[in-house]
mmCIF file of C-alpha atoms in Angstrom:
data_model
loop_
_atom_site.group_PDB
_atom_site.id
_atom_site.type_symbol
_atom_site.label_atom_id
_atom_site.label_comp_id
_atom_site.label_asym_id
_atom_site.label_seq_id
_atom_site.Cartn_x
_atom_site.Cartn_y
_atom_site.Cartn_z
ATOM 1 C CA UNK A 17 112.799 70.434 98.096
ATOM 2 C CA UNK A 18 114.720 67.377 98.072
ATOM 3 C CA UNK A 19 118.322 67.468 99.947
ATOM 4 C CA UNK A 20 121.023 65.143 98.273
ATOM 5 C CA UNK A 21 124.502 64.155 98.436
ATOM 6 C CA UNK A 22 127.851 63.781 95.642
ATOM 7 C CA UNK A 23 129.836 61.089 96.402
ATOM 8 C CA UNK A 24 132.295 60.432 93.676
ATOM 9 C CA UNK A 25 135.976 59.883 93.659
ATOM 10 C CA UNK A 26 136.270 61.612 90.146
ATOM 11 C CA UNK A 27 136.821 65.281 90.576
ATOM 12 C CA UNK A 28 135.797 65.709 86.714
ATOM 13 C CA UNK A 29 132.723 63.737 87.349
ATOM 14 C CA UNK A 30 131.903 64.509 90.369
ATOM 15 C CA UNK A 31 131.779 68.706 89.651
ATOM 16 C CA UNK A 32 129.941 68.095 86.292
ATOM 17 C CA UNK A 33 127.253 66.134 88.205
ATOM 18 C CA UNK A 34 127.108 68.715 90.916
ATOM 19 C CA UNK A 35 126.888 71.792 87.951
ATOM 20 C CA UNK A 36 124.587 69.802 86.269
ATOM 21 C CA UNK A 37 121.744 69.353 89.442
ATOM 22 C CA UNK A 38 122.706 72.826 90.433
ATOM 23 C CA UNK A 39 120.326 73.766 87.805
ATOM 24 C CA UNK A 40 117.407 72.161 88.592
ATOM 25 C CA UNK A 41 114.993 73.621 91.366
ATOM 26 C CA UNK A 42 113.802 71.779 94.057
ATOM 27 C CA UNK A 43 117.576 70.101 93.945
ATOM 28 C CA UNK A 44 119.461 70.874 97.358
ATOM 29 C CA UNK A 45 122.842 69.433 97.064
ATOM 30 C CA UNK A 46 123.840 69.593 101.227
ATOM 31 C CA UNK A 47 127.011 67.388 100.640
ATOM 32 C CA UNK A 48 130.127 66.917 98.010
ATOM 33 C CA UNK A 49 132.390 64.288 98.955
ATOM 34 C CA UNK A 50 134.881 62.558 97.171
ATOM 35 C CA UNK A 51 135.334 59.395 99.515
ATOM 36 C CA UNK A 52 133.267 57.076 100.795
ATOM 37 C CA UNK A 53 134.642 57.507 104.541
ATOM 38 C CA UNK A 54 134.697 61.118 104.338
ATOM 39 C CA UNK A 55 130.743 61.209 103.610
ATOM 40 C CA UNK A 56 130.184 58.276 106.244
ATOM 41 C CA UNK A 57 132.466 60.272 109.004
ATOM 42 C CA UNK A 58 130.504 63.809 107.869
ATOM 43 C CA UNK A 59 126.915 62.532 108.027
ATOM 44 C CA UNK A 60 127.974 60.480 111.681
ATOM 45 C CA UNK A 61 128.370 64.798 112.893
ATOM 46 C CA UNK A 62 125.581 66.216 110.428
ATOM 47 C CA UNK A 63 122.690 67.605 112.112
ATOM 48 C CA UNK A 64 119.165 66.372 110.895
ATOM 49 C CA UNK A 65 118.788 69.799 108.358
ATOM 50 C CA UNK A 66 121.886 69.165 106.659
ATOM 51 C CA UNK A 67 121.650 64.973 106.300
ATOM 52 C CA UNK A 68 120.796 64.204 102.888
ATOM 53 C CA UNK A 69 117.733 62.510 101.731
ATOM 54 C CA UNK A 70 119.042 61.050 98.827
ATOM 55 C CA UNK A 71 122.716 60.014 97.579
ATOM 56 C CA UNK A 72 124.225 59.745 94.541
ATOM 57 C CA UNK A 73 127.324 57.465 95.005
ATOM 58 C CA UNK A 74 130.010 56.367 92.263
ATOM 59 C CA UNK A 75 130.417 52.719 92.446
ATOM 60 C CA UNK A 76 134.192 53.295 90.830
ATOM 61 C CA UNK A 77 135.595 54.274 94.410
ATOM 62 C CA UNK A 78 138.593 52.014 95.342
ATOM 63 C CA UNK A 79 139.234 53.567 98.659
ATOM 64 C CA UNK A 80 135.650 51.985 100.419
ATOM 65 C CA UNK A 81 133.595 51.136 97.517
ATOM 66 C CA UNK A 82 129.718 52.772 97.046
ATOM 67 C CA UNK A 83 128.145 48.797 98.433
ATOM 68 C CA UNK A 84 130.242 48.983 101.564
ATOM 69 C CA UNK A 85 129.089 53.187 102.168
ATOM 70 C CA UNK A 86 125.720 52.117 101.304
ATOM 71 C CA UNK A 87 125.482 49.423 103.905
ATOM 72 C CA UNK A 88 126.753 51.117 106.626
ATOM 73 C CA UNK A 89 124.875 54.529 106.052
ATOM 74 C CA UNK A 90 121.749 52.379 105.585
ATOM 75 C CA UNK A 91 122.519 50.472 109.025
ATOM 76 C CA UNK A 92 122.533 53.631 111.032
ATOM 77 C CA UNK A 93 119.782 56.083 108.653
ATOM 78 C CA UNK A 94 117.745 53.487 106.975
ATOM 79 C CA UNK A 95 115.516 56.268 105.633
ATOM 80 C CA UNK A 96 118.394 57.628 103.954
ATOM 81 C CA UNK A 97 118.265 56.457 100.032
ATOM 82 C CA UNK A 98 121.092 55.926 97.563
ATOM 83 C CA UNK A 99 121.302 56.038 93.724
ATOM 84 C CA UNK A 100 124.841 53.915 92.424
ATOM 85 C CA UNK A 101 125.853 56.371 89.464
ATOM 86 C CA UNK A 102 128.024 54.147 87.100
ATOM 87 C CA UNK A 103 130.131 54.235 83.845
ATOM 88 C CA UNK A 104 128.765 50.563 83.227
ATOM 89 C CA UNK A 105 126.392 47.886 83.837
ATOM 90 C CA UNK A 106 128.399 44.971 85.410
ATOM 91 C CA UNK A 107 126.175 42.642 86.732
ATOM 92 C CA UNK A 108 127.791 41.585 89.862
ATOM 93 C CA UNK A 109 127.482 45.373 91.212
ATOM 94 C CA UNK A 110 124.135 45.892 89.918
ATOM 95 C CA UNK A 111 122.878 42.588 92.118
ATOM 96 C CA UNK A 112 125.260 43.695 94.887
ATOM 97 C CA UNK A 113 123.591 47.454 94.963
ATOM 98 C CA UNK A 114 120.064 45.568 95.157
ATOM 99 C CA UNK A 115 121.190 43.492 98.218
ATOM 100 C CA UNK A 116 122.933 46.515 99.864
ATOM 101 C CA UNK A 117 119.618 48.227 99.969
ATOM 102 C CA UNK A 118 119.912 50.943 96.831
ATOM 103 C CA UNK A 119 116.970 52.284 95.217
ATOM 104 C CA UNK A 120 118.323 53.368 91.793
ATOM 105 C CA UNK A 121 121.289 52.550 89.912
ATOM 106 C CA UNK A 122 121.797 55.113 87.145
ATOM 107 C CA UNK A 123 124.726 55.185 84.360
ATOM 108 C CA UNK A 124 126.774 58.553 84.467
ATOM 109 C CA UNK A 125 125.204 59.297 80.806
ATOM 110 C CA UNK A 126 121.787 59.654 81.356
ATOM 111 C CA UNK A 127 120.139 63.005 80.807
ATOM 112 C CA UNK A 128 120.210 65.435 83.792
ATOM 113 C CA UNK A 129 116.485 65.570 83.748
ATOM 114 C CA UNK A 130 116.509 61.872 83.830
ATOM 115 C CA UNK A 131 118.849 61.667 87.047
ATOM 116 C CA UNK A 132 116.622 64.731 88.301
ATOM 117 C CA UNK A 133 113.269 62.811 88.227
ATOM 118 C CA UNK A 134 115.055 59.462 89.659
ATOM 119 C CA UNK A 135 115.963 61.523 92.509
ATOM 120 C CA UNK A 136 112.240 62.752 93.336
ATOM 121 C CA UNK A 137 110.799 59.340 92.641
ATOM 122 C CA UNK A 138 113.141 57.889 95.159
ATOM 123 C CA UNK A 139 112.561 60.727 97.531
ATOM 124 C CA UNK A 140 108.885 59.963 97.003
ATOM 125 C CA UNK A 141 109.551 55.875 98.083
ATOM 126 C CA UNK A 142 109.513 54.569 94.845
ATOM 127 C CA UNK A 143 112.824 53.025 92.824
ATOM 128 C CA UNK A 144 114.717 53.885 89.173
ATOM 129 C CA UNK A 145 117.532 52.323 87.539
ATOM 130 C CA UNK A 146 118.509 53.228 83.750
ATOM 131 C CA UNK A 147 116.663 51.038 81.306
ATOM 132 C CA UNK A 148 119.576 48.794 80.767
ATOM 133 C CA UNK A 149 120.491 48.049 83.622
ATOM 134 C CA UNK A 150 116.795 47.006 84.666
ATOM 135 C CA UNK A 151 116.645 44.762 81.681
ATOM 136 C CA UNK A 152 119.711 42.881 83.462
ATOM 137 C CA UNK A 153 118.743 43.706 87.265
ATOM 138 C CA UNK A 154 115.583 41.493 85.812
ATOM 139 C CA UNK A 155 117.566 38.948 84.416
ATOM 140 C CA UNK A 156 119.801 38.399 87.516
ATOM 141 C CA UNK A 157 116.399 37.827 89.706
ATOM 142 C CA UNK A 158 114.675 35.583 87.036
ATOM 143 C CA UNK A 159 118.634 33.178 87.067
ATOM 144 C CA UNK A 160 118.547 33.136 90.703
ATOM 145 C CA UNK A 161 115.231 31.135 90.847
ATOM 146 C CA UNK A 162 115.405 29.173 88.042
ATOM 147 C CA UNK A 163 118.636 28.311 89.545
ATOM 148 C CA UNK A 164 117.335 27.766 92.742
ATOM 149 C CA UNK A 165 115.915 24.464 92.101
ATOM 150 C CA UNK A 166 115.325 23.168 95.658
ATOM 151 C CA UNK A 167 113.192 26.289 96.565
ATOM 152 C CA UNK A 168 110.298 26.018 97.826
ATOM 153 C CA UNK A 169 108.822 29.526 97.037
ATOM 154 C CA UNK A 170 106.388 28.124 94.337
ATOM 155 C CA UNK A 171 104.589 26.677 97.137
ATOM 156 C CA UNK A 172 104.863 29.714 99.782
ATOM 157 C CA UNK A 173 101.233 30.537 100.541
ATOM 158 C CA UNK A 174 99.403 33.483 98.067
ATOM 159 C CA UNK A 175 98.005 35.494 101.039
ATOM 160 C CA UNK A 176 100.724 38.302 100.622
ATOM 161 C CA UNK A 177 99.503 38.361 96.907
ATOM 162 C CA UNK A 178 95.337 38.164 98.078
ATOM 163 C CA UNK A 179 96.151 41.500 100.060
ATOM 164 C CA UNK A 180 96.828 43.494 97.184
ATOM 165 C CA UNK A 181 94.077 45.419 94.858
ATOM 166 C CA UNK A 182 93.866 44.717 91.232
ATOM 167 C CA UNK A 183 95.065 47.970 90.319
ATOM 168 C CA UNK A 184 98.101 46.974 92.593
ATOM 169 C CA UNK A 185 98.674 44.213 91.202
ATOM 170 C CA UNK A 186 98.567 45.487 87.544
ATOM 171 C CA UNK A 187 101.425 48.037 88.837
ATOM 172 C CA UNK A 188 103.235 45.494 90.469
ATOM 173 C CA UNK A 189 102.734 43.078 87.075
ATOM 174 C CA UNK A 190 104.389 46.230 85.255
ATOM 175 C CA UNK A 191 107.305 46.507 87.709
ATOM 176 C CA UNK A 192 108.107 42.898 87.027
ATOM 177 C CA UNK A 193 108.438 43.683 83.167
ATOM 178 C CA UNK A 194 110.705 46.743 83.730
ATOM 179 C CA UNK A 195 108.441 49.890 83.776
ATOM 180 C CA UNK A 196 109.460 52.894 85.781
ATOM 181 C CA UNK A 197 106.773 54.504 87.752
ATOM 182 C CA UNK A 198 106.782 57.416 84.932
ATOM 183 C CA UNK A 199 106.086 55.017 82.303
ATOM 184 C CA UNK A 200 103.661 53.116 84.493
ATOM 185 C CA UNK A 201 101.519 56.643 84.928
ATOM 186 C CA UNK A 202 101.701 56.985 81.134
ATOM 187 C CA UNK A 203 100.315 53.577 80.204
ATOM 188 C CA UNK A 204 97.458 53.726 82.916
ATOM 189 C CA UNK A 205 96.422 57.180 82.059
ATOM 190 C CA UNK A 206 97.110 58.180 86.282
ATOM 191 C CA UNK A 207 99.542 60.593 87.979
ATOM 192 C CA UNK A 208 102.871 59.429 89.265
ATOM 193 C CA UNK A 209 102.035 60.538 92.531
ATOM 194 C CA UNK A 210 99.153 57.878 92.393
ATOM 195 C CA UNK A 211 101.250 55.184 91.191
ATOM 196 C CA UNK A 212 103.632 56.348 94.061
ATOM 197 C CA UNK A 213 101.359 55.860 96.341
ATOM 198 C CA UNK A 214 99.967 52.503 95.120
ATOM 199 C CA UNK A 215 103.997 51.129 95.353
ATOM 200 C CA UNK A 216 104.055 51.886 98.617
ATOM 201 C CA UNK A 217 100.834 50.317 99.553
ATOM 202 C CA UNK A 218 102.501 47.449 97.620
ATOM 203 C CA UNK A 219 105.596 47.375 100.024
ATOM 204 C CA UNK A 220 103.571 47.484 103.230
ATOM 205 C CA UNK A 221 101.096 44.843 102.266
ATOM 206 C CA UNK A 222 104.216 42.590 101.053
ATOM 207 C CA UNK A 223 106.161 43.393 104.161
ATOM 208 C CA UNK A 224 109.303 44.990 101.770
ATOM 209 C CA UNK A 225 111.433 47.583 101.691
ATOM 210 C CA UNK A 226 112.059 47.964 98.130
ATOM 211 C CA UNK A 227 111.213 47.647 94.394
ATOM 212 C CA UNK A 228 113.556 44.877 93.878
ATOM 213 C CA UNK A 229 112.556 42.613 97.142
ATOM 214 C CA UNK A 230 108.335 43.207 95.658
ATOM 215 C CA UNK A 231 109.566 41.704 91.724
ATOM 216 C CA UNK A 232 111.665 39.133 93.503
ATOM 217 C CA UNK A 233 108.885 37.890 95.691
ATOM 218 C CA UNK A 234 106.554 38.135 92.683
ATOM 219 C CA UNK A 235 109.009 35.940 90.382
ATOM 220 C CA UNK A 236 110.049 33.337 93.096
ATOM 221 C CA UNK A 237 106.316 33.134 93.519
ATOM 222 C CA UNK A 238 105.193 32.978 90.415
ATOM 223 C CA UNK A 239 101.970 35.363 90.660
ATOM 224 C CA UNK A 240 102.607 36.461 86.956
ATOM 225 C CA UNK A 241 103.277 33.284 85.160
ATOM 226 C CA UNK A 242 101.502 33.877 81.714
#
C-alpha cells in the first residue's frame, strides 16, 4: 500500500485524478488539497499514518506554486516524494522541479496506469517523468555543461564511478539515455524490483539523492562519452 496526496488547484482536474487512482489497489489517497498552503499547514498537524508517501502536485497553482510546496515539505519530511503533474513541458519548471528535489514530473494526459506505476517506482526510491519531458530534462543537463565551460568536472577524480558494478553502471548508462526503470527491466531481461534496487545502490555509492543528481554527475563527468 502506498499512501499519496492531490494537490491541484483545478477542481475538474483535481477530482478526475483522484476518481481515476481510486481505482487502482494498493493506491491510498490520505490527502485532497487544492492549495499549496493548505497541504503544507495539514501535513505540519498530520500524524505519521496519515502523512503521505508520495504527492502528486499541479505545477499550475498561482497561490504558492508546486516548486515552492515542494521545497518546503522536502525541508521538513525529506522522505516525503513528489510527482509535478503538468498540462505542459516548459523547460524552466521541469529544471526547477529537478533542483527542488522532485522525483517525477508527469503530464496530466498520461494513462492512469502510467501515473499508477510512477507512483510505486517512486515509492520504491527510484524516479519517472513522461517520455517527453525526459527527452528535454536530458537536454537541459547536457546545455548546462557544455555551457559551463570553466568547469572543472572533466577532471573530478573517477573513484565515485570505480565504486559502482558493471551491471550498475550499464543501468546508470541507460538512465543517462532516458530509460525508465520499467524499460530498463525489459531490455536486461531482470525484474524492476532488481533494477530498483541496483538505483539505489547507485545513489549511495555516488553520494545522491536522486535520478537526476546520478545522470548529471555522469554527464559533467563524462563516464559515458562514446
Amino acid at each position: 500500500m502506498v499512501k499519496i496526496a492531490i494537490v491541484d488547484d483545478n477542481p475538474g482536474l483535481r477530482e478526475n485524478l483522484e476518481q481515476r487512482l481510486t481505482l487502482f489497489p494498493g493506491i491510498l489517497i490520505v490527502q485532497v488539497c487544492n492549495t499549496g498552503w493548505q497541504f503544507l499547514e495539514i501535513i505540519q498537524k498530520s500524524t505519521s499514518d496519515s502523512l503521505p508517501e508520495v504527492v502528486l502536485i499541479n505545477i499550475q497553482m498561482n497561490a504558492l506554486d508546486s516548486i515552492e510546496v515542494t521545497y518546503q515539505a522536502k525541508a521538513k519530511f525529506p522522505e516525503m516524494q513528489f510527482i509535478i503533474v503538468a498540462v505542459n513541458n516548459n523547460d524552466d519548471h521541469i529544471f526547477r522541479s529537478i533542483q527542488a528535489g522532485a522525483s517525477g514530473y508527469l503530464l496530466k494526459e498520461e494513462p492512469t496506469p502510467i501515473i499508477a506505476q510512477a507512483i510505486w517506482d517512486i515509492k520504491d526510491g527510484g524516479a519517472y517523468m513522461s517520455p517527453a519531458i525526459a527527452k528535454i530534462a536530458l537536454e537541459i543537463l547536457r546545455s548546462q555543461t557544455a555551457e559551463n565551460t570553466t568547469s572543472t568536472a572533466s577532471t573530478l577524480p573517477q573513484s565515485s564511478l570505480q565504486t559502482l558494478s558493471k551491471r550498475e553502471l550499464e543501468i546508470l548508462e541507460l538512465l543517462t539515455v532516458g530509460y525508465t526503470a520499467q524499460t530498463i527491466s525489459q531490455k536486461l531481461f531482470i525484474s524492476s524490483h532488481t533494477v530498483q534496487t541496483h538505483i539505489k545502490k547507485i545513489y549511495n555509492k555516488l553520494q545522491v539523492k536522486n535520478k537526476w543528481a546520478a545522470i548529471k554527475m555522469a554527464i559533467d563527468r563524462k563516464w559515458f562519452r562514446k
